[in-house]
XYZ file of C-alpha atoms in Angstrom:
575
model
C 154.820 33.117 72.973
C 154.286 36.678 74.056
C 151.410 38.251 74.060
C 150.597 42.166 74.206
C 148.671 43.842 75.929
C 145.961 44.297 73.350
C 146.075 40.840 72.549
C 145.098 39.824 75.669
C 142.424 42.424 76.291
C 144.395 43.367 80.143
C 144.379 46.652 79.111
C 140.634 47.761 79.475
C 138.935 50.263 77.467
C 141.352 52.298 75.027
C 142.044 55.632 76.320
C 140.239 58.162 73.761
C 138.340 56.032 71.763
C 134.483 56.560 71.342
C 132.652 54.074 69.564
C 129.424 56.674 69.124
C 131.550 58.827 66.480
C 132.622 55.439 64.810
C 129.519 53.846 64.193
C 128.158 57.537 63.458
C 130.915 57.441 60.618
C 129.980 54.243 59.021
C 126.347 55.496 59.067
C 125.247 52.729 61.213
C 123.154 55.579 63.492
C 122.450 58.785 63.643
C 123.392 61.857 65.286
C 120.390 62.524 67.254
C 119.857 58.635 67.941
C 123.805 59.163 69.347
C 122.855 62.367 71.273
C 120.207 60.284 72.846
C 122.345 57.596 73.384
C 125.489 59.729 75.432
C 122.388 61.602 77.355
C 121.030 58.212 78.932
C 124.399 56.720 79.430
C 125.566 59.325 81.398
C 122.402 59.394 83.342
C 122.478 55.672 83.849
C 126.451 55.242 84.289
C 126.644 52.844 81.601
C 129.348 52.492 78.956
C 127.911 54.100 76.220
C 128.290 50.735 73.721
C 126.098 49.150 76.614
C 123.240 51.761 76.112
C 123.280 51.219 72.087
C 122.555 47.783 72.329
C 119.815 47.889 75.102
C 118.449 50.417 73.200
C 118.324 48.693 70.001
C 120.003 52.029 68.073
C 122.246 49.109 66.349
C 122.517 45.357 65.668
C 124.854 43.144 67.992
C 127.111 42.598 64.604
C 127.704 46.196 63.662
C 128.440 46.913 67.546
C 130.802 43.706 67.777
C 132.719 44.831 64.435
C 132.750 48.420 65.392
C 134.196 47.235 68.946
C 136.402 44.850 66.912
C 137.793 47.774 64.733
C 138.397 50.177 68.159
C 140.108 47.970 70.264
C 142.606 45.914 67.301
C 141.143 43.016 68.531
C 139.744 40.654 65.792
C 136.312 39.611 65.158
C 135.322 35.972 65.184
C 132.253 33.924 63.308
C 129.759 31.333 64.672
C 131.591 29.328 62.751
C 134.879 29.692 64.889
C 133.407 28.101 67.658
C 134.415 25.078 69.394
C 132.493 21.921 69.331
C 133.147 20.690 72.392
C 133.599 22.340 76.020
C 136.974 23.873 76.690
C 138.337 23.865 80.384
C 134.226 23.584 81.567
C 136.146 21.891 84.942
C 138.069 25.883 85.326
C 135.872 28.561 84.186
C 132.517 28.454 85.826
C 129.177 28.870 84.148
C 127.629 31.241 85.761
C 130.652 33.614 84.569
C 130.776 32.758 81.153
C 127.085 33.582 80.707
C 127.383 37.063 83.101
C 130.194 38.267 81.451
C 129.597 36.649 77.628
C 132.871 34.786 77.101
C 133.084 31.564 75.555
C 136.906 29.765 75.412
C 137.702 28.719 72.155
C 140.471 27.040 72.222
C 144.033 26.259 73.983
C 146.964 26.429 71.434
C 150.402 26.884 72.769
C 149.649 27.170 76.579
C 147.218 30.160 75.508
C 143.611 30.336 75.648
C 141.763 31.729 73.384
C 137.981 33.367 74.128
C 135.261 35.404 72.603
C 133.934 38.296 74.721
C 131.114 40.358 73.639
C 132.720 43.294 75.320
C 135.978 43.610 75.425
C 135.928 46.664 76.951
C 134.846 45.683 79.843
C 137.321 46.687 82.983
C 139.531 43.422 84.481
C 138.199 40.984 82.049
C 141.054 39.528 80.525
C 142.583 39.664 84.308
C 139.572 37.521 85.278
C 139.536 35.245 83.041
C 143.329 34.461 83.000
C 143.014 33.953 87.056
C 140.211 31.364 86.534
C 141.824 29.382 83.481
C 145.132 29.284 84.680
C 146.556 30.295 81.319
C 147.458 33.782 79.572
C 144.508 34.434 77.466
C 144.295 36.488 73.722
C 140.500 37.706 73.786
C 138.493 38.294 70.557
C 135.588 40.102 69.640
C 132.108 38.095 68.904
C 128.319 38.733 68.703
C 126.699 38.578 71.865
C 123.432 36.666 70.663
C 126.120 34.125 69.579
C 127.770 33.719 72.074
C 124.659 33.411 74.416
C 123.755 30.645 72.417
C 126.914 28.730 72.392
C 127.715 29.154 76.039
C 124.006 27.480 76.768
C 125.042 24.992 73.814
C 128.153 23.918 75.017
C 128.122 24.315 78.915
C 123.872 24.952 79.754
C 120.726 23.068 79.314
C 121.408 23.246 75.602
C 118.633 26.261 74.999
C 119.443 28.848 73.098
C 117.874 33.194 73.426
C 114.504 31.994 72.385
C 114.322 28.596 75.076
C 115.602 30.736 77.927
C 113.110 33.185 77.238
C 110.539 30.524 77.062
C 111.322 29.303 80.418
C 110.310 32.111 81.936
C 106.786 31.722 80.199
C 103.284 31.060 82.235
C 101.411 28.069 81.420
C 98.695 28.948 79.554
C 95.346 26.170 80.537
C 93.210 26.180 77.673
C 90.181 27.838 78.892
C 91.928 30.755 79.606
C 92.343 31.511 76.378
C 88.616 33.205 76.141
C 89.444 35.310 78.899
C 90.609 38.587 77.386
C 91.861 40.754 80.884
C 93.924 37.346 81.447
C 95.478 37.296 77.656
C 96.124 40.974 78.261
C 97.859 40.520 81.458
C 100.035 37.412 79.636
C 101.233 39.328 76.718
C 102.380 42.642 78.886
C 104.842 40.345 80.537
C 108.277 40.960 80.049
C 109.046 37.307 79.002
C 106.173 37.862 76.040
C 107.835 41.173 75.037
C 111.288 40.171 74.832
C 110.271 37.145 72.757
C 108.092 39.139 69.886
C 111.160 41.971 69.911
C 113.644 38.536 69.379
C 111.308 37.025 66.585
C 111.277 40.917 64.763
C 114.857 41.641 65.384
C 116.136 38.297 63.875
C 114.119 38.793 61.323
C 115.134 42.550 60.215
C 118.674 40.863 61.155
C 118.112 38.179 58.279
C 116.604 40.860 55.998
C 113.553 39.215 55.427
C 110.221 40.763 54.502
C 107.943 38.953 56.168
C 107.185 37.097 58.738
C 104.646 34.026 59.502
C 103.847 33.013 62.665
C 101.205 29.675 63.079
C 99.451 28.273 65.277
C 99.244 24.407 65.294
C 98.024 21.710 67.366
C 100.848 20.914 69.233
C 103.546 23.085 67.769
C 103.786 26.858 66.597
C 105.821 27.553 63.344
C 107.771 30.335 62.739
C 109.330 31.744 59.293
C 110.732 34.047 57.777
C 110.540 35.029 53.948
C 113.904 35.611 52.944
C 114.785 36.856 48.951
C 110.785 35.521 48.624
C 111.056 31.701 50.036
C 110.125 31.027 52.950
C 112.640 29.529 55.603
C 111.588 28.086 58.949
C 113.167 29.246 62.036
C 113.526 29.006 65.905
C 109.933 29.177 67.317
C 108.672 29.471 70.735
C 106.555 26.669 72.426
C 103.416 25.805 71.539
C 101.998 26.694 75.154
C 102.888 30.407 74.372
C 100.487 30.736 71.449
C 98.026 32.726 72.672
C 99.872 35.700 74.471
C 103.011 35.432 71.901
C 99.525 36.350 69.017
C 97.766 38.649 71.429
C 100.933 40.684 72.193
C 101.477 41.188 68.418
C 97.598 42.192 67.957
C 97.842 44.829 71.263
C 101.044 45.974 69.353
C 99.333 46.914 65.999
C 96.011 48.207 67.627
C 93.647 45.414 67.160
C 90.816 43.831 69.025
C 92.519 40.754 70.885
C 88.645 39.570 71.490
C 87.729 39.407 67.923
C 89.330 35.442 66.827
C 86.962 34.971 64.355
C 87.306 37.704 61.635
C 90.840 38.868 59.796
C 91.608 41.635 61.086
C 94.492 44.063 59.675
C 96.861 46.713 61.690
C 100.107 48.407 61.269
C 103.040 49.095 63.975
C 105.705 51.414 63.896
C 108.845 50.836 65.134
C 113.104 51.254 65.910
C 115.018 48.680 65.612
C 119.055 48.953 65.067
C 118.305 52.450 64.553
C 116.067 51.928 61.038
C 112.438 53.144 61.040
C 110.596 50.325 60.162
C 106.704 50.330 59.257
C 105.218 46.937 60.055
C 101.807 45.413 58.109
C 100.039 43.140 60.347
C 97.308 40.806 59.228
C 95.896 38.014 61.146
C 92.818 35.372 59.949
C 91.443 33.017 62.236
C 92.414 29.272 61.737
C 91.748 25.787 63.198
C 94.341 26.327 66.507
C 94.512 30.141 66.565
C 95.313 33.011 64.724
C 97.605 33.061 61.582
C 99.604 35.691 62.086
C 101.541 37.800 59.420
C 103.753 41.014 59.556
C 105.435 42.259 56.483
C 108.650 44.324 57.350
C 108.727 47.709 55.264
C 112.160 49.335 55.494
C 111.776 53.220 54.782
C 115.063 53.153 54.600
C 116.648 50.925 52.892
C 114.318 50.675 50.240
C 116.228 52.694 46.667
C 114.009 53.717 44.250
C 116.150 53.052 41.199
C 115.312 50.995 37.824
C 118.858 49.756 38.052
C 119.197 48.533 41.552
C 115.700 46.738 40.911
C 117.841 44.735 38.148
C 116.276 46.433 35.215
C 118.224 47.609 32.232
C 119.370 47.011 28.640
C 116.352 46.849 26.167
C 113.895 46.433 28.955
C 114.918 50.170 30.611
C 115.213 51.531 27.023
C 111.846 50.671 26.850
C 110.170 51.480 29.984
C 111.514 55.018 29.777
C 109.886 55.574 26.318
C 106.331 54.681 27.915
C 107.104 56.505 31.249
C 108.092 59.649 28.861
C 104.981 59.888 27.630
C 102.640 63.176 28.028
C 99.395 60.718 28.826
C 98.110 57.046 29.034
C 98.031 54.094 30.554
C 101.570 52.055 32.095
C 100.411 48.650 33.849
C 102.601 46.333 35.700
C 101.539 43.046 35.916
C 102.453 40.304 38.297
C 101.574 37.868 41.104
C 101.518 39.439 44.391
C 105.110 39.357 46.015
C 106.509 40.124 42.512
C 107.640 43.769 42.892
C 104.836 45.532 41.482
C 104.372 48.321 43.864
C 108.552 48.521 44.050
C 108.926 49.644 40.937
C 106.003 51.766 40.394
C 107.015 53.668 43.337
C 110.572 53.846 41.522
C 108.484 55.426 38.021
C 107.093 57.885 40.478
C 109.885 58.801 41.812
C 111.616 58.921 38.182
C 108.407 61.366 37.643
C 108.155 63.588 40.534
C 109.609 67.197 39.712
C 108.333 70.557 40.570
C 106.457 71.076 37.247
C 104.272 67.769 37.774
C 101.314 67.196 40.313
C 101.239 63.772 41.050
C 98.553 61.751 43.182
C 98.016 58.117 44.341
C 95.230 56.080 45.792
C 96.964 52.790 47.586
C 95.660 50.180 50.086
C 97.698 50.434 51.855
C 100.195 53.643 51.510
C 103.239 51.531 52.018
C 105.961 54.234 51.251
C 105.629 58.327 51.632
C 106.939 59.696 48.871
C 107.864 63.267 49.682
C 106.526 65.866 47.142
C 103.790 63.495 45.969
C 99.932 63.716 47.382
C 98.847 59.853 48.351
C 95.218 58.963 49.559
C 94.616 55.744 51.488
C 91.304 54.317 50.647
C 89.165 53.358 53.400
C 86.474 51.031 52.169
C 84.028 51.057 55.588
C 83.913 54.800 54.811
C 83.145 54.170 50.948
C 86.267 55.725 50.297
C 87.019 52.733 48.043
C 89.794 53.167 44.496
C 86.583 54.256 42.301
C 85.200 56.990 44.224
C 89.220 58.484 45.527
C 90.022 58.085 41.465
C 86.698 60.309 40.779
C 87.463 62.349 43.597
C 91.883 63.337 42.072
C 90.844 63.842 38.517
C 89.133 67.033 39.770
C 92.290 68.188 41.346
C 93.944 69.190 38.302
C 97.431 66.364 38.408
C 99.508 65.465 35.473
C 100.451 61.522 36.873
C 97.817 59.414 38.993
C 98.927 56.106 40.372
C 96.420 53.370 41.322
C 97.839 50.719 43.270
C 95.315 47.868 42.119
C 92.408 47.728 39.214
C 90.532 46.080 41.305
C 86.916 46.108 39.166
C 85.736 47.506 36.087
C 84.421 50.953 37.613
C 87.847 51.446 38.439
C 89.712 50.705 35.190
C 86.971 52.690 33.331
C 87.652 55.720 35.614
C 91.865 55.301 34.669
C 90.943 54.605 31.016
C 88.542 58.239 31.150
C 91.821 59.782 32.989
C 94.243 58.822 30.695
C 91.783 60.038 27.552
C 91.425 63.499 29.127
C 95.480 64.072 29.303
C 96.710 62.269 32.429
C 99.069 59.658 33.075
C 97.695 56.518 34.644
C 100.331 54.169 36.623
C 99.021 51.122 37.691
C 99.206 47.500 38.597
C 97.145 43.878 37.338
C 97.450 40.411 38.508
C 98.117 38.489 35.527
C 100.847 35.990 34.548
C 102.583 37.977 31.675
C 102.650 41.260 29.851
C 100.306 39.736 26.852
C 97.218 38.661 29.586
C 96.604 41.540 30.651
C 95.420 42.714 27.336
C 92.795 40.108 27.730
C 91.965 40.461 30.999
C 91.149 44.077 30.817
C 88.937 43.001 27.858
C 87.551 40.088 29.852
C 86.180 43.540 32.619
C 84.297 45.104 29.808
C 86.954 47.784 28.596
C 86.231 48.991 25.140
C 88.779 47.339 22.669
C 89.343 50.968 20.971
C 89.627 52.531 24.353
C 92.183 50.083 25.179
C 94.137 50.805 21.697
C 94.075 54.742 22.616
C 94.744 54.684 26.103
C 97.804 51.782 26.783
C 101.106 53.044 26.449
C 102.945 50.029 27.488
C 101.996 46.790 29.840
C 105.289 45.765 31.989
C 105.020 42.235 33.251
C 107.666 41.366 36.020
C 109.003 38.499 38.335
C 111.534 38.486 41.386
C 114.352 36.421 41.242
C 117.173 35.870 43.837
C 120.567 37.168 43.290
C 123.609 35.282 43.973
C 125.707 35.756 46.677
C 128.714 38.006 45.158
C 131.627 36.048 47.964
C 130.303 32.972 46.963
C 129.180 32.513 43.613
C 130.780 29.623 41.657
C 130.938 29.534 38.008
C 130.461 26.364 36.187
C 130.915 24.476 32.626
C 127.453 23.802 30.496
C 127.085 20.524 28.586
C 126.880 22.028 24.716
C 123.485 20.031 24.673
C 121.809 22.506 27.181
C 123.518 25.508 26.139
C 122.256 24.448 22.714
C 118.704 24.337 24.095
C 118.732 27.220 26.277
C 120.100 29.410 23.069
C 122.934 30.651 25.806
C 125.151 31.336 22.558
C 122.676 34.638 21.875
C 123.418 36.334 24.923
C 127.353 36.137 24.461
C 130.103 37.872 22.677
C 130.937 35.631 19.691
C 133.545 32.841 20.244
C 132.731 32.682 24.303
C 132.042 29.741 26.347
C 128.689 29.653 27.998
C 128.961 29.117 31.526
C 126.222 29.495 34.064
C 126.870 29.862 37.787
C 125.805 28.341 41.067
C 124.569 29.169 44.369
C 127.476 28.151 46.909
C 126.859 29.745 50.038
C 129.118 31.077 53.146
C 128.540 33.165 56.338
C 128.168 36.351 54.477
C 124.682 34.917 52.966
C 123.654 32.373 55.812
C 125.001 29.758 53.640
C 122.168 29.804 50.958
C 124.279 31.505 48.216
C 121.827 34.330 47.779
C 121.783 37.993 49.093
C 119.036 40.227 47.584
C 116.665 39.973 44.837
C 116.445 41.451 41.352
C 113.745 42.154 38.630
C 113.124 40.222 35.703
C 110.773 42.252 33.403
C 109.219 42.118 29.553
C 108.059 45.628 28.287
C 105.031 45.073 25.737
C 104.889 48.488 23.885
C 101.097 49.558 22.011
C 102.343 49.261 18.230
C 99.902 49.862 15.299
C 100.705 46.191 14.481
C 99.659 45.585 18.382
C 96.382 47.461 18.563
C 94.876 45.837 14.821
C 95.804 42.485 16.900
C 93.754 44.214 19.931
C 90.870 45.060 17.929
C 89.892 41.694 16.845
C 90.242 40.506 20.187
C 93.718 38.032 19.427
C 94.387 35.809 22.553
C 97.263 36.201 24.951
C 99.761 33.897 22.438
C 99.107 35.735 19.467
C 99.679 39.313 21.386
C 103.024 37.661 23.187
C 104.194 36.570 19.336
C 104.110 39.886 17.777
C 105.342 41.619 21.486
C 108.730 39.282 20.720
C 108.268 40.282 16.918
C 108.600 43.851 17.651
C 111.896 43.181 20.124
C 110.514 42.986 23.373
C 112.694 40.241 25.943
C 110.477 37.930 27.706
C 111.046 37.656 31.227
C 112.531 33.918 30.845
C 114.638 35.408 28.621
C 115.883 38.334 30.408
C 116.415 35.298 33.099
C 118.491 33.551 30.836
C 120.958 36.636 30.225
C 121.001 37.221 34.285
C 122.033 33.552 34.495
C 125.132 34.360 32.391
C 125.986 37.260 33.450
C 126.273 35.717 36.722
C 123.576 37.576 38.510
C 121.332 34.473 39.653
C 121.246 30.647 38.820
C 119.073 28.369 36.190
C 117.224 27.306 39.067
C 115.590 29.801 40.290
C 114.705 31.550 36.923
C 112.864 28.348 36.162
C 111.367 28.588 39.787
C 109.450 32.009 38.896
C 109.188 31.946 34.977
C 107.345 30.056 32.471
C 109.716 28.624 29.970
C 109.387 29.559 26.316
């Protein structure tokens, strides 16, 4: 079998090629993160792909596809990898792990290997001297690759355990002393491992991430699509500097163990600003640590990207539309709330409207619109900021949380004067929070006057698109769930289920979408207000007047295909 010379990577780096103006192309950086880029790699004498990926400016996939795509050489998958050694008696150690390439297999009297650069001058010639065999190199992810060399041929420890072995032992009574905790987490060994623990997780798009301590172990996880998912975790004995780097990091006191304490760090990573919420509360081993990942940029403020539309958009445009009031959204927290009121802003933000917000925290900037951050040791708390905007003459106000009844009689005053009043509840539906605004003293007939509409809204996961497998419905549950209603006439009901492949790290879901009821103010609505009805009685004539519950607006996602049975029923009261 022949082979050419791009197919066995003799050929070195391909004469014209830059791999800044590809990845600038496919928008995976910028042009001033590039300019940066060329300026230190020129300096340094590095290949410019080198300097991207020290530097963070993009993940170690985009580079290895990019690399894939200049050179013609294909990309492989974890999943490509061998299980077993190949030719570990040839092709020393110490070179696969210096030069990242891992053999994967011999077919034909040719040996094929992953390289993480294939660029890289006399590599293929290297390689083929120490095997003994022509060789066909392929692209793969460096992190990958690390781990399977170490797998297959090391001590068996992967990015996180080498990293770990470079670690000081920590005794336990110098965990009081504070110049000796700062010392631990400023060494490089501490760094690397917090930037691993945030890269992986802005790498597995999660939005949070929990890191506690134990007695003998500490857990790491990531929340993924909202469920939580353990992952690789450092050892135990690292505990206190792994916790007191991330507290230096966001600005906090790394003496103070026994009071929460709350920061905020902003960061790079793979070339994506990335504003991270750090709150830590003291526990029986240590500090609970957790930072919630806020991507400015990736975040789209758009009802139907959320997963909103049909009836329920119809709706929440006709109470958004309106010249004054009150629009609530409703939910647990983790639900979306703040998502998609940020989305009505930004539905509402023209040059003929002033619009101002009081939030705790600010967790997007919305350009054009005026947001205050309260600051409760200051007594800058939501009451005295909402007294504080009504005098500045704006048309919307947004309060991130009713938090107490001075607060929600200060929005219910603004939205009687002319104003409208966005803001956000924790109850379980649409319906209670009718009763729980009564429940913290609001006026019935100021509630009938002032509420436009109540949104109450859930977060579901949404299948993997490359995955997703449709499947048949026994007639008895399709009876049950009414599936018939949300189908053309004379279709069969079918519902779908959560597969999983590489694309989705094998859990069949990528992404999360809305589920949402819209509870309109009728005339019918406010007589049922004013004689203080409970929650059923309000959801009744809600679904009487055509509003789509959230289990309901589940149910027509589950046959369209956008998520499964399962995990409707995991976030939504059936009924």
């Amino acid at each position: 079998m022949a082979l050419s010379p791009t197919e066995t990577g003799l050929q070195g780096p391909v004469a014209g090629a830059d791999i800044g103006d590809l990845l600038l192309e496919q928008g995976k950086i910028d042009s001033a993160d590039l300019a940066r880029a060329r300026r230190l790699a020129e300096d340094a004498g590095d290949p410019l792909h080198v300097l991207l990926s020290r530097l963070g400016l993009v993940s170690e996939r985009d580079l290895a596809a990019a690399l894939s795509e200049l050179t013609g050489l294909p990309l492989v998958q974890a999943a490509d990898f061998p299980d077993v050694p190949i030719l570990e008696d040839r092709i020393a150690f110490r070179f696969m792990k210096e030069n990242r390439v891992l053999p994967l297999n011999l077919q034909d009297g040719i040996l094929v290997a992953a390289v993480a650069d294939p660029q890289r001058p006399y590599l293929g010639a290297a390689l083929q001297a120490a095997a003994g065999y022509p060789v066909a190199l392929r692209v793969g992810v460096a992190a990958e690759i690390d781990d399977a060399i170490e797998h297959l041929y090391g001590e068996g420890r992967s990015a996180m355990g080498e990293i770990a072995g470079g670690l000081e032992e920590v005794e336990s009574g110098d965990e009081d002393d504070v110049e000796h905790l700062k010392d631990l987490a400023s060494e490089a060994p501490v760094i690397r491992m917090v930037n691993l623990i945030i890269q992986r997780a802005v790498e597995s798009r999660a939005s949070d991430i929990h890191v506690e301590p134990f007695e003998n172990r500490l857990k790491v996880r990531y929340r993924i699509d909202g469920v939580l998912r353990e992952v690789e975790a450092p050892p135990a004995r690292s505990s206190a500097a792994l916790i007191s780097r991330i507290k230096i990091m966001a600005k906090l006191n790394i003496a103070e163990r026994r009071l929460p304490q709350d920061g905020r760090i902003g960061v790079r990573i793979q070339g994506r600003e990335l504003d991270l919420r750090v709150s830590s509360v003291p526990t029986l081993y240590g500090e609970s640590v957790v930072i919630r990942l806020l991507d400015k940029e990736s975040i789209k403020f758009d009802f139907a990207a959320l997963g909103y539309d049909g009836v329920t958009i119809e709706r929440l445009r006709h109470i958004l539309d309106m010249p004054h009031g009150i629009v609530i959204v409703t939910g647990p927290t983790g639900s979306g709330k703040s998502t998609t009121l940020y989305t009505a802003l930004h539905r509402l933000n023209t040059a003929e409207r002033k619009i101002m917000t009081v939030e705790d925290p600010v967790e997007y900037q919305l350009d054009g619109i005026n947001q205050i951050q309260v600051k409760p040791q200051i007594g800058l708390n939501f009451a005295n900021a909402l007294r504080a905007i009504v005098r500045q003459d704006p048309d919307v106000i947004m309060v991130g949380e009713m938090r107490d009844a001075e607060t929600v009689r200060i929005a219910v005053q603004s939205a009687l004067t002319g104003h409208l009043v966005l803001s956000t509840l924790h109850t379980n539906d649409a319906a209670g929070a009718v009763t729980r605004l009564l429940d913290m003293g609001v006026e019935d007939y100021l509630l009938t006057s002032t509420i436009n509409g109540i949104v109450g809204q859930r977060l579901v996961r949404r299948l993997c698109e490359h995955c997703k497998a449709p499947k048949a419905v026994l007639p008895e549950l399709a009876d049950e769930l009414g599936l018939a209603r949300y189908l053309p006439p004379g279709t069969e009901p079918r519902l779908y289920e959560a597969r999983g492949c590489e694309r989705c790290a094998d859990t069949g879901y990528r992404g999360r979408l809305a589920l949402a009821e819209v509870l309109l103010m009728s005339n019918e609505m406010r007589a049922l207000v004013m004689r203080h009805a409970d929650a059923t009685e309000l959801q009744q004539q809600a679904e009487a007047q055509g509003m789509q519950t959230m289990y309901q607006e589940g149910l027509r996602k589950c046959v369209a295909g956008l998520t499964t049975l399962d995990d409707v029923l995991r976030v939504c009261v059936h009924g």
